[in-house]
mmCIF file of N, CA and C in Angstrom:
data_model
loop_
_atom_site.group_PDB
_atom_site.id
_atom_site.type_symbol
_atom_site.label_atom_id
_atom_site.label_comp_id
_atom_site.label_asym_id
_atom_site.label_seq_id
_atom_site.Cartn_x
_atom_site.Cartn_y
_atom_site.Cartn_z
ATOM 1 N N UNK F 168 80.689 117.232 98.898
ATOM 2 C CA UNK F 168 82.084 117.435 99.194
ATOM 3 C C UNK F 168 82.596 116.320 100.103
ATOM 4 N N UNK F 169 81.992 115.679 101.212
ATOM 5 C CA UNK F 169 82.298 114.862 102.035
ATOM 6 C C UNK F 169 82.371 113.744 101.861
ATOM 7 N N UNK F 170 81.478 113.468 100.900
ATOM 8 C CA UNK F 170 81.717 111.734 99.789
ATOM 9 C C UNK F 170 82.723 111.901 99.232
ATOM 10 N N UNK F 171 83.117 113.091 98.445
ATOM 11 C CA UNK F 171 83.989 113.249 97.316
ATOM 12 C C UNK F 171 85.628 113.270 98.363
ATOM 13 N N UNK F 172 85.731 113.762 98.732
ATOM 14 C CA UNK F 172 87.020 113.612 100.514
ATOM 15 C C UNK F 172 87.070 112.065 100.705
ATOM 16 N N UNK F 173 85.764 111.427 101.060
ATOM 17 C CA UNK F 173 85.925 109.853 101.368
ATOM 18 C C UNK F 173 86.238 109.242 100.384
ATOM 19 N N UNK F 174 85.864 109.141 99.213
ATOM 20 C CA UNK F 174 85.862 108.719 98.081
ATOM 21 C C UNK F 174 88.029 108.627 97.661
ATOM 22 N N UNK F 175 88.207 109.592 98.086
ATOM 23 C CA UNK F 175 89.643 110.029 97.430
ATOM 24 C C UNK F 175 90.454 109.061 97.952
ATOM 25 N N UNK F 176 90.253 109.477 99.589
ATOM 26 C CA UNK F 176 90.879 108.436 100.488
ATOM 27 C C UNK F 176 90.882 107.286 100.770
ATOM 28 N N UNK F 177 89.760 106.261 100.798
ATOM 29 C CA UNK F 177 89.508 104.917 100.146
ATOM 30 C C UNK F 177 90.061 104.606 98.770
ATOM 31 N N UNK F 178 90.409 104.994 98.153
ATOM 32 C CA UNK F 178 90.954 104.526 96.824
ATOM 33 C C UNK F 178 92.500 105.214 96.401
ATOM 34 N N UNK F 179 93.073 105.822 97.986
ATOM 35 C CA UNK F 179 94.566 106.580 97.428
ATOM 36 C C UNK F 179 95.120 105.217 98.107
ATOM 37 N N UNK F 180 96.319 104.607 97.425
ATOM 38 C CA UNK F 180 96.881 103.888 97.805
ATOM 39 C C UNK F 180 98.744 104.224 98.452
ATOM 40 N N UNK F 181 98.620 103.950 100.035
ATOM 41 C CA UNK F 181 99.877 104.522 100.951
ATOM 42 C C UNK F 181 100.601 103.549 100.630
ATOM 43 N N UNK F 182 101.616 104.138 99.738
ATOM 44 C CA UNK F 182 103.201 102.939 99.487
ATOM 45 C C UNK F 182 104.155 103.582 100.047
ATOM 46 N N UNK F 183 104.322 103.935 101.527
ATOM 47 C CA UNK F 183 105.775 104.616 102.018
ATOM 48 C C UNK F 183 106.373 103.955 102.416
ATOM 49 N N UNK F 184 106.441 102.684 103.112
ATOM 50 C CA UNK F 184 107.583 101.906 103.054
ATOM 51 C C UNK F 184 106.666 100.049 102.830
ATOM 52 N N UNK F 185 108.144 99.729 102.993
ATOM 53 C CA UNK F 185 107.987 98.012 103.154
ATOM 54 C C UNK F 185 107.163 97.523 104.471
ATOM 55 N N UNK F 186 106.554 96.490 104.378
ATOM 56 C CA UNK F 186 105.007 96.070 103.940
ATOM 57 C C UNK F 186 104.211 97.536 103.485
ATOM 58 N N UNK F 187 103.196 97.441 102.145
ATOM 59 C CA UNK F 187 102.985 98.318 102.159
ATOM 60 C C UNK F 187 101.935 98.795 103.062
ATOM 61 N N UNK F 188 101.277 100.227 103.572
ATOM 62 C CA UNK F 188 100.516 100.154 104.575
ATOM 63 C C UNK F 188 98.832 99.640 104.643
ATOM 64 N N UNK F 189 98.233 99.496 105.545
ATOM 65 C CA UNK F 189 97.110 99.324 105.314
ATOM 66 C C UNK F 189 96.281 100.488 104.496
ATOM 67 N N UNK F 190 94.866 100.226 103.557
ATOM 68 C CA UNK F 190 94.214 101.435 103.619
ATOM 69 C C UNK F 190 93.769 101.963 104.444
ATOM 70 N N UNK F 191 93.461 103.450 104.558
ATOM 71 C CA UNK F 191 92.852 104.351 105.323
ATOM 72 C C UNK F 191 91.712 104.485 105.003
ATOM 73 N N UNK F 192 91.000 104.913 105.813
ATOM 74 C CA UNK F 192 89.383 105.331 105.644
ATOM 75 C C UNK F 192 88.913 106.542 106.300
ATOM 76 N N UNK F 193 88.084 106.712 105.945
ATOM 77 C CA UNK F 193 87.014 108.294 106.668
ATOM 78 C C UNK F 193 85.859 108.297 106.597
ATOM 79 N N UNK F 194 85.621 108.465 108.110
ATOM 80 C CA UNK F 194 84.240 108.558 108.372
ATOM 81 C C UNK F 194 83.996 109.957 108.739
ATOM 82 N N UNK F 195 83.140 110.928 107.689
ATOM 83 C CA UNK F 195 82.468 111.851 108.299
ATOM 84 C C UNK F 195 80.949 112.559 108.823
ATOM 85 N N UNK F 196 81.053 113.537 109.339
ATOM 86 C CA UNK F 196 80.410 113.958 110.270
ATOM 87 C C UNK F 196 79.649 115.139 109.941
ATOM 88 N N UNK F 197 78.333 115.353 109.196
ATOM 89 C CA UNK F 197 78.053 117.199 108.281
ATOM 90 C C UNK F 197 77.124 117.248 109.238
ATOM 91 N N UNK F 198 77.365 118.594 109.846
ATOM 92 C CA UNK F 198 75.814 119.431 110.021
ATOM 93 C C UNK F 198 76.082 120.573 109.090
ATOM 94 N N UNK F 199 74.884 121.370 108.791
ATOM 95 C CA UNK F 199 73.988 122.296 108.339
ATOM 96 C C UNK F 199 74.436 123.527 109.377
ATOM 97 N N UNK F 200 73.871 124.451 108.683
ATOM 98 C CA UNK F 200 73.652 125.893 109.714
ATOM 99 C C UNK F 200 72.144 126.312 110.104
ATOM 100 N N UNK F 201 71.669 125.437 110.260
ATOM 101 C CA UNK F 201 70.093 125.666 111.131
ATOM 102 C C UNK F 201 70.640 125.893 112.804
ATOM 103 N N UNK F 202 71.732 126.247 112.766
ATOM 104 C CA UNK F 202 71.706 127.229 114.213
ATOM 105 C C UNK F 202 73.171 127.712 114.440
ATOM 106 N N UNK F 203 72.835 128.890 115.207
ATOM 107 C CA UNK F 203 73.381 130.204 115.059
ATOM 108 C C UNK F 203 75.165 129.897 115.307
ATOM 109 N N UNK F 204 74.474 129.003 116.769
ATOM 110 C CA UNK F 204 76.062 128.551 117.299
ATOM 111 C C UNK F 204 76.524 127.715 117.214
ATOM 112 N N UNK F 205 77.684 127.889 116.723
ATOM 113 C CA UNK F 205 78.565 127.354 116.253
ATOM 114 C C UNK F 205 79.205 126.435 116.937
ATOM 115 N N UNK F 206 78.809 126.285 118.441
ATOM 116 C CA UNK F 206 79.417 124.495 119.320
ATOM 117 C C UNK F 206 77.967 123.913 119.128
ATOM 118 N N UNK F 207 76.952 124.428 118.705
ATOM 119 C CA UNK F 207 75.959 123.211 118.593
ATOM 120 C C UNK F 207 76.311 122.874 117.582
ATOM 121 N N UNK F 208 76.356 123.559 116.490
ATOM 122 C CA UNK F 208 76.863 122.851 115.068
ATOM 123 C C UNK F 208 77.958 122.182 115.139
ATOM 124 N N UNK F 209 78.637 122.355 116.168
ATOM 125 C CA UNK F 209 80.269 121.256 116.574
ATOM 126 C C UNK F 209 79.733 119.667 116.702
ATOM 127 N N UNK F 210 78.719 120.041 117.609
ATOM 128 C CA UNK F 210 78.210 119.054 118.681
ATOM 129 C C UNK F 210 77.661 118.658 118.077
ATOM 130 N N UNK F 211 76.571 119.087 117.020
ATOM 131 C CA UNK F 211 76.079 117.964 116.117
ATOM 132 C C UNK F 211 76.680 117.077 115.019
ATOM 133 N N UNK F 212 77.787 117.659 114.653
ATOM 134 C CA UNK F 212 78.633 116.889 113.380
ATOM 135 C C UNK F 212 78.968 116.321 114.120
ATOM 136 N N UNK F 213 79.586 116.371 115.203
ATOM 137 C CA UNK F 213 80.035 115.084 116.000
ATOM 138 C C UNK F 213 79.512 113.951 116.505
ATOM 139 N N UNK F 214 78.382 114.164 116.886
ATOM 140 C CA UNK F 214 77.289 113.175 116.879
ATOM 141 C C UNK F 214 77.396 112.257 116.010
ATOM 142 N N UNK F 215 77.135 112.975 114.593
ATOM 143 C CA UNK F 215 76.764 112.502 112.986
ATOM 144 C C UNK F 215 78.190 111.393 113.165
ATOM 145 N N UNK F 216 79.474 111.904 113.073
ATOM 146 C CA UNK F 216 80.302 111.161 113.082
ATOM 147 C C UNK F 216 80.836 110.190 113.748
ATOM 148 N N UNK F 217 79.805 110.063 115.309
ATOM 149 C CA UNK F 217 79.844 108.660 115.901
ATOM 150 C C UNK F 217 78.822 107.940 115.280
ATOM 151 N N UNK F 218 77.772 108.523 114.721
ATOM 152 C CA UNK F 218 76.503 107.715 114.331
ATOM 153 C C UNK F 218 77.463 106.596 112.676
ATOM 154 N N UNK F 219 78.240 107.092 112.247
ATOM 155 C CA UNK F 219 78.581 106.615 110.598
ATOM 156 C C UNK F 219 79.677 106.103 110.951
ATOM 157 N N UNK F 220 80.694 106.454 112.291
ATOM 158 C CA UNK F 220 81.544 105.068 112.892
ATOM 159 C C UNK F 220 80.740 103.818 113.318
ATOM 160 N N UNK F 221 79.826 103.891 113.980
ATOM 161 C CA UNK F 221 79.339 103.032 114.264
ATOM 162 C C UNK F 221 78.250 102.314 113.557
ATOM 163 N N UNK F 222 78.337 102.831 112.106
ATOM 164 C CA UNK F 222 77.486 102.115 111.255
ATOM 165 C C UNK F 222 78.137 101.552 109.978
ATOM 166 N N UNK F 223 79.653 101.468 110.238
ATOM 167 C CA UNK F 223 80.862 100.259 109.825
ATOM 168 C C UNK F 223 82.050 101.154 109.341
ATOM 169 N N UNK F 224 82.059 102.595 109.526
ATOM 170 C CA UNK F 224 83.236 103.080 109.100
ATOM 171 C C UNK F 224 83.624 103.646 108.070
ATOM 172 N N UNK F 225 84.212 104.008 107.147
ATOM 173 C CA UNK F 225 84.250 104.463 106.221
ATOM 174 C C UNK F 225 82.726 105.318 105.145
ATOM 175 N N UNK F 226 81.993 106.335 105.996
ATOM 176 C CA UNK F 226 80.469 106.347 105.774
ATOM 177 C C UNK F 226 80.586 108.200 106.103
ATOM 178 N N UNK F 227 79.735 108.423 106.202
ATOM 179 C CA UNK F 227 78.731 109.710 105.737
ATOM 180 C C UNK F 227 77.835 109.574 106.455
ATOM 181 N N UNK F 228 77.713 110.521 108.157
ATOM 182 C CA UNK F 228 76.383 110.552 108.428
ATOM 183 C C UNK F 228 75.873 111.932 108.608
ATOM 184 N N UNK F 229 74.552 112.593 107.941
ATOM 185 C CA UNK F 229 73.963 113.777 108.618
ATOM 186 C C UNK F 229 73.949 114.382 109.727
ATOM 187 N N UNK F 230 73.769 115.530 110.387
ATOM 188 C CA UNK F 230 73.217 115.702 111.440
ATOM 189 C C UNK F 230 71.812 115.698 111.007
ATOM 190 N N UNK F 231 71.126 115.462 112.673
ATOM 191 C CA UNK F 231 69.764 115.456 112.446
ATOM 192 C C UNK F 231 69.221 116.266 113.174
ATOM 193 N N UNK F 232 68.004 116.563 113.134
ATOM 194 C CA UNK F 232 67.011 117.387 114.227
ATOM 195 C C UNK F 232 66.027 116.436 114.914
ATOM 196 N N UNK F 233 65.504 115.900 115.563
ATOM 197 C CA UNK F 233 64.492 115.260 115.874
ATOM 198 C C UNK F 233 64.340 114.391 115.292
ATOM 199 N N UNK F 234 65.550 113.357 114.779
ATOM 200 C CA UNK F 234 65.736 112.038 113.986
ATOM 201 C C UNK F 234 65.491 112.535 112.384
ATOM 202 N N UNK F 235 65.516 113.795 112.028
ATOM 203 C CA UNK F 235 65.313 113.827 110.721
ATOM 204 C C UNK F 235 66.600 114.660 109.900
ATOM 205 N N UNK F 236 67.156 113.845 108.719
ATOM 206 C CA UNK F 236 68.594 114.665 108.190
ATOM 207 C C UNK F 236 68.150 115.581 107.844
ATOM 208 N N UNK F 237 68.873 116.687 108.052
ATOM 209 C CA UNK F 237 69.069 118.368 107.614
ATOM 210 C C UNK F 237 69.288 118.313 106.204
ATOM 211 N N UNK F 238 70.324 117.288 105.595
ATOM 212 C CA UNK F 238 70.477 117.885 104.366
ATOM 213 C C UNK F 238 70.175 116.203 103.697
ATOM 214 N N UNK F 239 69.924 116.419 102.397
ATOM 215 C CA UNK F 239 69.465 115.302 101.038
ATOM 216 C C UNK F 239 71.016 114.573 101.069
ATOM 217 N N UNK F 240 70.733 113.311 100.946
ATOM 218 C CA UNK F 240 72.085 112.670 100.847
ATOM 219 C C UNK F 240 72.453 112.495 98.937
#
């Protein structure tokens, strides 16, 4: 689902006014439900989503457990 979201948005092209605008991009952020609560699962997608900003932007990163992704990319 989160490729398919990035995917849309990298390739929708914003013509609302003159110059037209730059593209947009998205970088997101998945954890899993390997735990109960729900601000760790906050706290880990968020993580994920500084880890895939900072690995050029427009990207997809896991959460992890102990350096290992939760889910199959």
């Amino acid at each position: 689902v989160a490729e398919t979201i990035r995917r849309s948005v990298e390739q929708h092209e914003t013509a609302l006014a003159e110059p037209v605008l730059p593209r947009v991009s998205v970088s997101v952020g998945v954890a899993a439900g390997w735990s109960d609560a729900v601000d760790a699962l906050i706290e880990e997608a968020d993580r994920a989503l500084y880890r895939a900003k900072n690995a050029g932007r427009n990207r997809i990163a896991l959460a992890t457990q102990s350096g290992v992704p939760l889910l199959a990319a």
